[in-house]
Coordinates of C-alpha atoms in Angstrom, one line a residue:
Chain A
X49 CA 77.5 35.0 323.3
X50 CA 77.0 31.6 321.5
X51 CA 80.4 32.2 319.4
X52 CA 82.4 29.4 318.5
X53 CA 84.5 28.1 321.3
X54 CA 86.9 26.0 319.7
X55 CA 90.0 27.8 318.1
X56 CA 88.9 31.3 318.6
X57 CA 91.3 32.8 316.0
X58 CA 91.3 36.1 314.5
X59 CA 90.6 35.2 311.0
X60 CA 86.8 33.8 311.1
X61 CA 85.7 37.1 313.0
X62 CA 87.3 39.3 310.6
X63 CA 85.5 37.7 307.7
X64 CA 82.3 37.7 309.5
X65 CA 82.6 41.6 310.0
X66 CA 83.6 41.9 306.3
X67 CA 80.5 40.1 305.4
X68 CA 78.1 42.3 307.9
X69 CA 80.0 45.1 306.2
X70 CA 78.9 44.1 302.7
X71 CA 75.6 43.3 303.6
X72 CA 74.9 46.6 305.3
X73 CA 76.8 48.5 302.8
X74 CA 74.6 50.2 300.4
X75 CA 75.1 48.8 296.8
X76 CA 76.2 52.1 295.5
X77 CA 79.7 51.5 294.5
X78 CA 82.3 53.2 292.1
X79 CA 80.6 51.4 289.1
X80 CA 77.3 53.5 289.6
X81 CA 77.7 56.4 287.4
X82 CA 75.6 59.3 288.2
X83 CA 72.7 59.4 285.9
X84 CA 71.9 55.7 286.1
X85 CA 68.7 54.4 287.5
X86 CA 69.0 54.6 291.2
X87 CA 71.3 57.3 291.7
X88 CA 70.5 60.9 292.5
X89 CA 71.5 62.2 288.8
X90 CA 69.3 59.6 287.5
X91 CA 66.3 61.0 289.6
X92 CA 67.4 64.5 288.4
X93 CA 67.3 63.4 284.9
X94 CA 64.0 61.8 285.2
X95 CA 62.5 64.9 286.9
X96 CA 63.7 67.2 284.1
X97 CA 62.2 64.7 281.5
X98 CA 58.9 64.7 283.4
X99 CA 59.1 68.5 283.9
X100 CA 59.6 69.4 280.3
X101 CA 57.0 66.8 279.0
X102 CA 54.4 68.2 281.2
X103 CA 55.1 71.8 280.1
X104 CA 55.1 70.6 276.4
X105 CA 51.9 68.8 277.1
X106 CA 50.0 71.7 278.8
X107 CA 51.1 74.3 276.4
X108 CA 49.8 72.3 273.5
X109 CA 46.6 71.4 275.1
X110 CA 46.1 74.8 276.0
X111 CA 45.7 75.9 272.2
X112 CA 42.4 75.5 270.9
X113 CA 43.0 74.3 267.5
X114 CA 45.9 71.5 268.0
X115 CA 43.2 68.6 267.4
X116 CA 43.0 69.9 263.6
X117 CA 46.7 68.9 263.0
X118 CA 47.8 65.2 263.2
X119 CA 51.3 66.1 264.2
X120 CA 50.1 68.0 267.1
X121 CA 47.9 65.4 268.2
X122 CA 50.9 63.0 268.1
X123 CA 52.8 65.3 270.2
X124 CA 50.2 65.4 273.0
X125 CA 50.1 61.6 272.8
X126 CA 53.9 61.1 272.8
X127 CA 54.6 63.7 275.6
X128 CA 51.8 62.2 277.7
X129 CA 53.5 58.7 277.5
X130 CA 56.8 60.2 278.2
X131 CA 55.2 61.9 281.4
X132 CA 53.9 58.8 282.6
X133 CA 57.2 56.8 281.9
X134 CA 59.5 59.4 283.6
X135 CA 57.0 60.0 286.4
X136 CA 57.0 56.1 287.3
X137 CA 61.0 55.7 286.9
X138 CA 61.3 58.9 289.0
X139 CA 59.3 57.2 291.8
X140 CA 61.4 54.1 291.1
X141 CA 64.4 56.0 291.6
X142 CA 63.3 57.7 294.9
X143 CA 62.5 54.3 296.2
X144 CA 66.1 53.3 295.3
X145 CA 67.7 56.0 296.8
X146 CA 65.6 55.8 300.1
X147 CA 66.5 52.0 300.5
X148 CA 70.1 52.9 299.4
X149 CA 70.2 50.4 296.7
X150 CA 70.8 50.5 292.9
X151 CA 69.2 48.7 290.2
X152 CA 71.8 46.1 289.3
X153 CA 69.4 43.4 287.9
X154 CA 70.2 42.7 284.2
X155 CA 66.6 42.1 283.4
X156 CA 65.3 45.4 285.2
X157 CA 68.3 47.1 283.4
X158 CA 67.0 45.9 279.9
X159 CA 63.4 46.7 280.6
X160 CA 64.4 50.4 281.4
X161 CA 66.6 50.4 278.3
X162 CA 63.9 49.1 276.0
X163 CA 61.3 51.6 277.6
X164 CA 63.6 54.6 277.4
X165 CA 64.2 53.8 273.6
X166 CA 60.7 53.4 272.8
X167 CA 59.4 56.7 274.8
X168 CA 62.5 58.9 273.7
X169 CA 62.1 57.7 270.1
X170 CA 58.5 58.7 270.3
X171 CA 59.1 62.0 271.8
X172 CA 61.7 62.7 269.3
X173 CA 59.8 61.9 266.3
X174 CA 56.8 63.9 267.7
X175 CA 58.9 66.9 268.3
X176 CA 60.4 66.8 264.8
X177 CA 57.1 66.4 263.1
X178 CA 55.6 69.4 265.1
X179 CA 58.7 71.4 264.3
X180 CA 58.0 70.9 260.7
X181 CA 54.5 72.2 261.1
X182 CA 55.6 74.9 263.1
X183 CA 58.2 76.1 260.8
X184 CA 55.7 75.6 257.8
X185 CA 53.1 77.8 259.6
X186 CA 55.7 80.5 260.9
X187 CA 58.5 80.7 258.1
X188 CA 57.1 79.4 254.9
X189 CA 53.5 80.3 255.0
X190 CA 54.0 83.4 257.4
X191 CA 50.4 82.7 258.9
X192 CA 51.2 83.4 262.4
X193 CA 48.5 86.0 263.0
X194 CA 45.5 83.2 262.7
X195 CA 47.5 80.4 264.6
X196 CA 49.3 80.1 268.1
X197 CA 52.7 80.0 266.7
X198 CA 54.5 80.9 269.9
X199 CA 52.4 78.4 271.8
X200 CA 53.3 75.7 269.1
X201 CA 56.8 76.6 269.2
X202 CA 57.1 76.8 272.8
X203 CA 55.4 73.1 273.1
X204 CA 57.9 71.9 270.4
X205 CA 60.9 73.1 272.0
X206 CA 59.8 71.7 275.5
X207 CA 59.5 68.2 273.8
X208 CA 62.8 68.5 272.3
X209 CA 64.2 69.5 276.0
X210 CA 62.4 66.2 277.2
X211 CA 64.2 64.3 274.5
X212 CA 67.5 66.0 275.4
X213 CA 67.2 64.8 278.9
X214 CA 65.9 61.1 278.1
X215 CA 68.8 60.5 275.9
X216 CA 71.5 60.3 278.6
X217 CA 69.3 57.8 280.6
X218 CA 68.8 55.6 277.6
X219 CA 72.6 55.8 276.4
X220 CA 73.7 55.0 280.2
X221 CA 71.0 52.2 280.2
X222 CA 72.2 50.9 277.1
X223 CA 75.9 51.0 277.7
X224 CA 75.4 49.3 281.1
X225 CA 73.4 46.5 279.4
X226 CA 76.0 46.2 276.8
X227 CA 79.0 46.1 279.1
X228 CA 77.7 43.4 281.4
Chain B
X90 CA 114.7 23.7 264.1
X91 CA 115.9 26.1 266.9
X92 CA 113.2 24.9 269.4
X93 CA 114.1 24.3 272.9
X94 CA 116.3 21.2 273.5
X95 CA 115.9 20.7 277.2
X96 CA 112.6 18.8 278.4
X97 CA 110.8 18.7 274.9
X98 CA 107.6 18.3 276.4
X99 CA 104.2 18.7 274.7
X100 CA 103.0 22.0 275.9
X101 CA 105.3 24.8 274.5
X102 CA 105.1 23.3 270.7
X103 CA 101.2 23.1 271.0
X104 CA 101.2 26.9 272.1
X105 CA 103.6 27.8 269.4
X106 CA 101.1 26.2 267.0
X107 CA 98.3 28.0 268.4
X108 CA 100.1 31.1 268.2
X109 CA 100.9 30.5 264.6
X110 CA 97.3 29.8 263.8
X111 CA 96.1 32.8 265.4
X112 CA 98.4 34.9 263.4
X113 CA 97.5 33.2 260.2
X114 CA 93.9 33.3 260.6
X115 CA 92.0 36.3 259.3
X116 CA 90.5 38.3 262.1
X117 CA 86.9 37.2 261.5
X118 CA 86.2 35.1 264.4
X119 CA 82.8 34.0 265.9
X120 CA 82.5 37.4 267.7
X121 CA 82.1 39.1 264.2
X122 CA 78.4 39.2 264.3
X123 CA 76.7 39.7 260.9
X124 CA 76.1 43.4 260.3
X125 CA 79.0 44.7 262.0
X126 CA 81.6 46.9 259.8
X127 CA 83.8 44.6 257.6
X128 CA 81.2 41.8 257.5
X129 CA 78.9 40.7 254.5
X130 CA 75.9 41.8 256.7
X131 CA 77.4 45.1 257.4
X132 CA 77.9 45.8 253.5
X133 CA 74.4 44.6 252.8
X134 CA 72.9 47.1 255.6
X135 CA 75.1 49.8 254.0
X136 CA 73.9 49.1 250.6
X137 CA 70.2 49.2 251.6
X138 CA 70.8 52.7 253.7
X139 CA 72.6 53.9 250.6
X140 CA 69.8 52.8 248.1
X141 CA 67.1 53.9 250.1
X142 CA 68.5 57.2 250.8
X143 CA 69.4 57.9 247.1
X144 CA 65.6 56.8 245.9
X145 CA 64.2 59.4 248.6
X146 CA 66.6 62.1 247.3
X147 CA 65.9 61.6 243.7
X148 CA 62.2 61.4 244.3
X149 CA 62.1 64.5 246.4
X150 CA 64.4 66.4 244.2
X151 CA 62.1 65.5 241.3
X152 CA 59.3 67.5 242.6
X153 CA 59.3 71.1 241.4
X154 CA 58.0 72.9 244.6
X155 CA 60.0 71.2 247.6
X156 CA 62.1 74.1 248.3
X157 CA 58.9 76.2 249.2
X158 CA 58.8 73.7 252.3
X159 CA 61.8 74.0 254.8
X160 CA 61.1 70.4 256.1
X161 CA 61.7 69.0 252.6
X162 CA 64.6 70.9 252.1
X163 CA 66.1 69.6 255.2
X164 CA 65.1 66.1 254.1
X165 CA 67.0 66.6 250.9
X166 CA 70.2 67.7 253.0
X167 CA 69.8 64.7 255.4
X168 CA 69.3 61.9 252.8
X169 CA 72.4 63.3 250.9
X170 CA 74.5 63.2 254.0
X171 CA 73.2 59.8 254.6
X172 CA 74.0 58.7 251.0
X173 CA 77.5 59.9 251.4
X174 CA 78.1 58.4 254.6
X175 CA 76.5 54.9 253.7
X176 CA 78.5 54.8 250.5
X177 CA 81.8 55.4 251.9
X178 CA 81.2 52.8 254.7
X179 CA 80.2 50.4 251.9
X180 CA 83.4 51.0 250.2
X181 CA 85.3 50.6 253.5
X182 CA 83.2 47.2 253.9
X183 CA 84.1 46.0 250.5
X184 CA 87.7 46.7 251.3
X185 CA 87.5 44.7 254.5
X186 CA 85.9 41.7 252.8
X187 CA 88.6 41.8 250.4
X188 CA 91.4 41.7 252.5
X189 CA 89.5 39.5 255.0
X190 CA 90.0 41.7 257.8
X191 CA 87.3 43.0 260.5
X192 CA 87.6 46.4 261.9
X193 CA 88.6 45.7 265.6
X194 CA 90.3 48.9 266.4
X195 CA 88.5 50.6 269.0
X196 CA 89.1 54.2 267.8
X197 CA 87.7 53.3 264.2
X198 CA 84.7 51.7 266.0
X199 CA 83.8 54.7 268.0
X200 CA 84.1 56.7 264.9
X201 CA 81.7 54.5 263.0
X202 CA 79.5 54.6 265.9
X203 CA 79.5 58.4 266.2
X204 CA 79.0 58.9 262.6
X205 CA 76.2 56.4 262.4
X206 CA 74.3 58.0 265.5
X207 CA 74.5 61.4 263.8
X208 CA 73.5 60.5 260.5
X209 CA 70.5 58.3 261.4
X210 CA 69.4 60.9 263.8
X211 CA 69.3 63.5 261.3
X212 CA 67.7 61.2 258.7
X213 CA 65.0 60.2 261.2
X214 CA 64.1 63.8 262.1
X215 CA 64.0 64.7 258.6
X216 CA 61.8 62.0 257.9
X217 CA 59.5 62.7 260.8
X218 CA 59.4 66.4 260.0
X219 CA 58.3 65.3 256.3
X220 CA 55.9 63.0 257.4
X221 CA 54.1 65.7 259.4
X222 CA 54.0 68.0 256.7
X223 CA 52.7 65.3 254.2
X224 CA 50.1 64.0 256.7
X225 CA 49.1 67.9 257.1
X226 CA 48.8 68.4 253.3
X227 CA 47.0 65.0 252.5
X228 CA 44.7 64.2 255.5
X229 CA 44.3 67.7 257.4
X230 CA 43.9 70.0 254.4
X231 CA 42.9 67.5 251.8
X232 CA 45.2 69.6 249.3
X233 CA 46.5 66.6 247.3
X234 CA 45.3 67.9 243.9
X235 CA 47.6 70.8 244.1
X236 CA 50.7 69.0 245.3
X237 CA 52.8 66.0 244.6
X238 CA 51.5 64.1 247.7
X239 CA 52.4 60.8 246.3
X240 CA 55.7 61.9 245.7
X241 CA 56.1 63.4 249.1
X242 CA 54.9 60.2 250.8
X243 CA 57.3 58.2 248.7
X244 CA 60.3 60.5 249.4
X245 CA 59.3 60.3 253.4
X246 CA 58.9 56.3 253.2
X247 CA 62.1 55.8 251.6
X248 CA 63.9 58.1 254.3
X249 CA 62.3 56.1 256.9
X250 CA 63.3 52.7 255.2
X251 CA 66.9 54.1 255.1
X252 CA 66.7 54.9 258.8
X253 CA 65.6 51.5 259.5
X254 CA 68.5 50.1 257.8
X255 CA 70.8 52.4 259.8
X256 CA 69.6 51.3 263.1
X257 CA 71.0 48.0 263.3
X258 CA 74.4 49.2 262.4
X259 CA 74.4 51.9 264.9
X260 CA 73.1 49.6 267.6
X261 CA 75.8 46.9 266.8
X262 CA 78.4 49.4 266.6
X263 CA 77.6 51.0 270.0
X264 CA 77.2 47.6 271.3
X265 CA 80.6 46.6 270.3
X266 CA 82.1 49.8 271.8
X267 CA 80.4 49.3 274.9
X268 CA 81.2 45.6 275.6
X269 CA 84.9 46.2 274.9

């Protein structure tokens, strides 16, 4: 071994071991709250967002007359964006879990936070607009016989669920960003 | 003066002066960003929120047929709540400016943050739902001759403006809370 031959005291080997441990150890520490990017909780949140958005998109796209209402077209666009965003971040989370590293970079954190803020606001606004139309058709006009009320309601509810799953990600990311 | 008589060096008097200054000084320091509660910027934001919400409420309430649409009733309820909340916090801001103290209490900060989050989310969702209905009436059904389209649009736009003025308050409060 080509170790230091002069003064082979205890301290340097111990420090070296510690450094080695620090390098080998995954970056997951106590500060990594579940739900943040790069954790299993974060991956579950992303999967939920993606699934709900995908169900909402499929149900809405399966109705023949959604393009006649602007709010429903907007919902389709918003949940498509939410699908893409959640899917890509779910893949990033899987990668982070596999290489056992968290996202601690401040720039990445702020990018995730801004993206989450934009997509979740879009999804929420689209869900609200669709809910307004659905309630108008179902309760105010009582016109469900001619329209796919149940499908519109399902799509709206799924968009809301997607937003509920997206909010913790946004709040955790924003909190992490602010507390740095 | 009952100062320390032994070793009258420079350091203790300087520290005492600093402490005295810190106590006499108003709590407004460099950390008080404009727009936070208790600052002039915060008061201006609150006034804007209040004015826009009040205009939205008046315009919507002046139409005779708003109770026939659920989303418009919801808008009236949401902007009423926004009015009350913004008015009470504007009064709190005026008080804080008059006595020249900021709100540095963590509990007050979290209360403001949660309240801002709830009211701004309600206003935003109501504005989105109304926007969905307004666009449905105006663009999809082309039925503006029978409806007060311009008033609905004005009320919706004012609710959005109120939300735009409420967002900086919420983000600043949340940021302050998180960075503590």
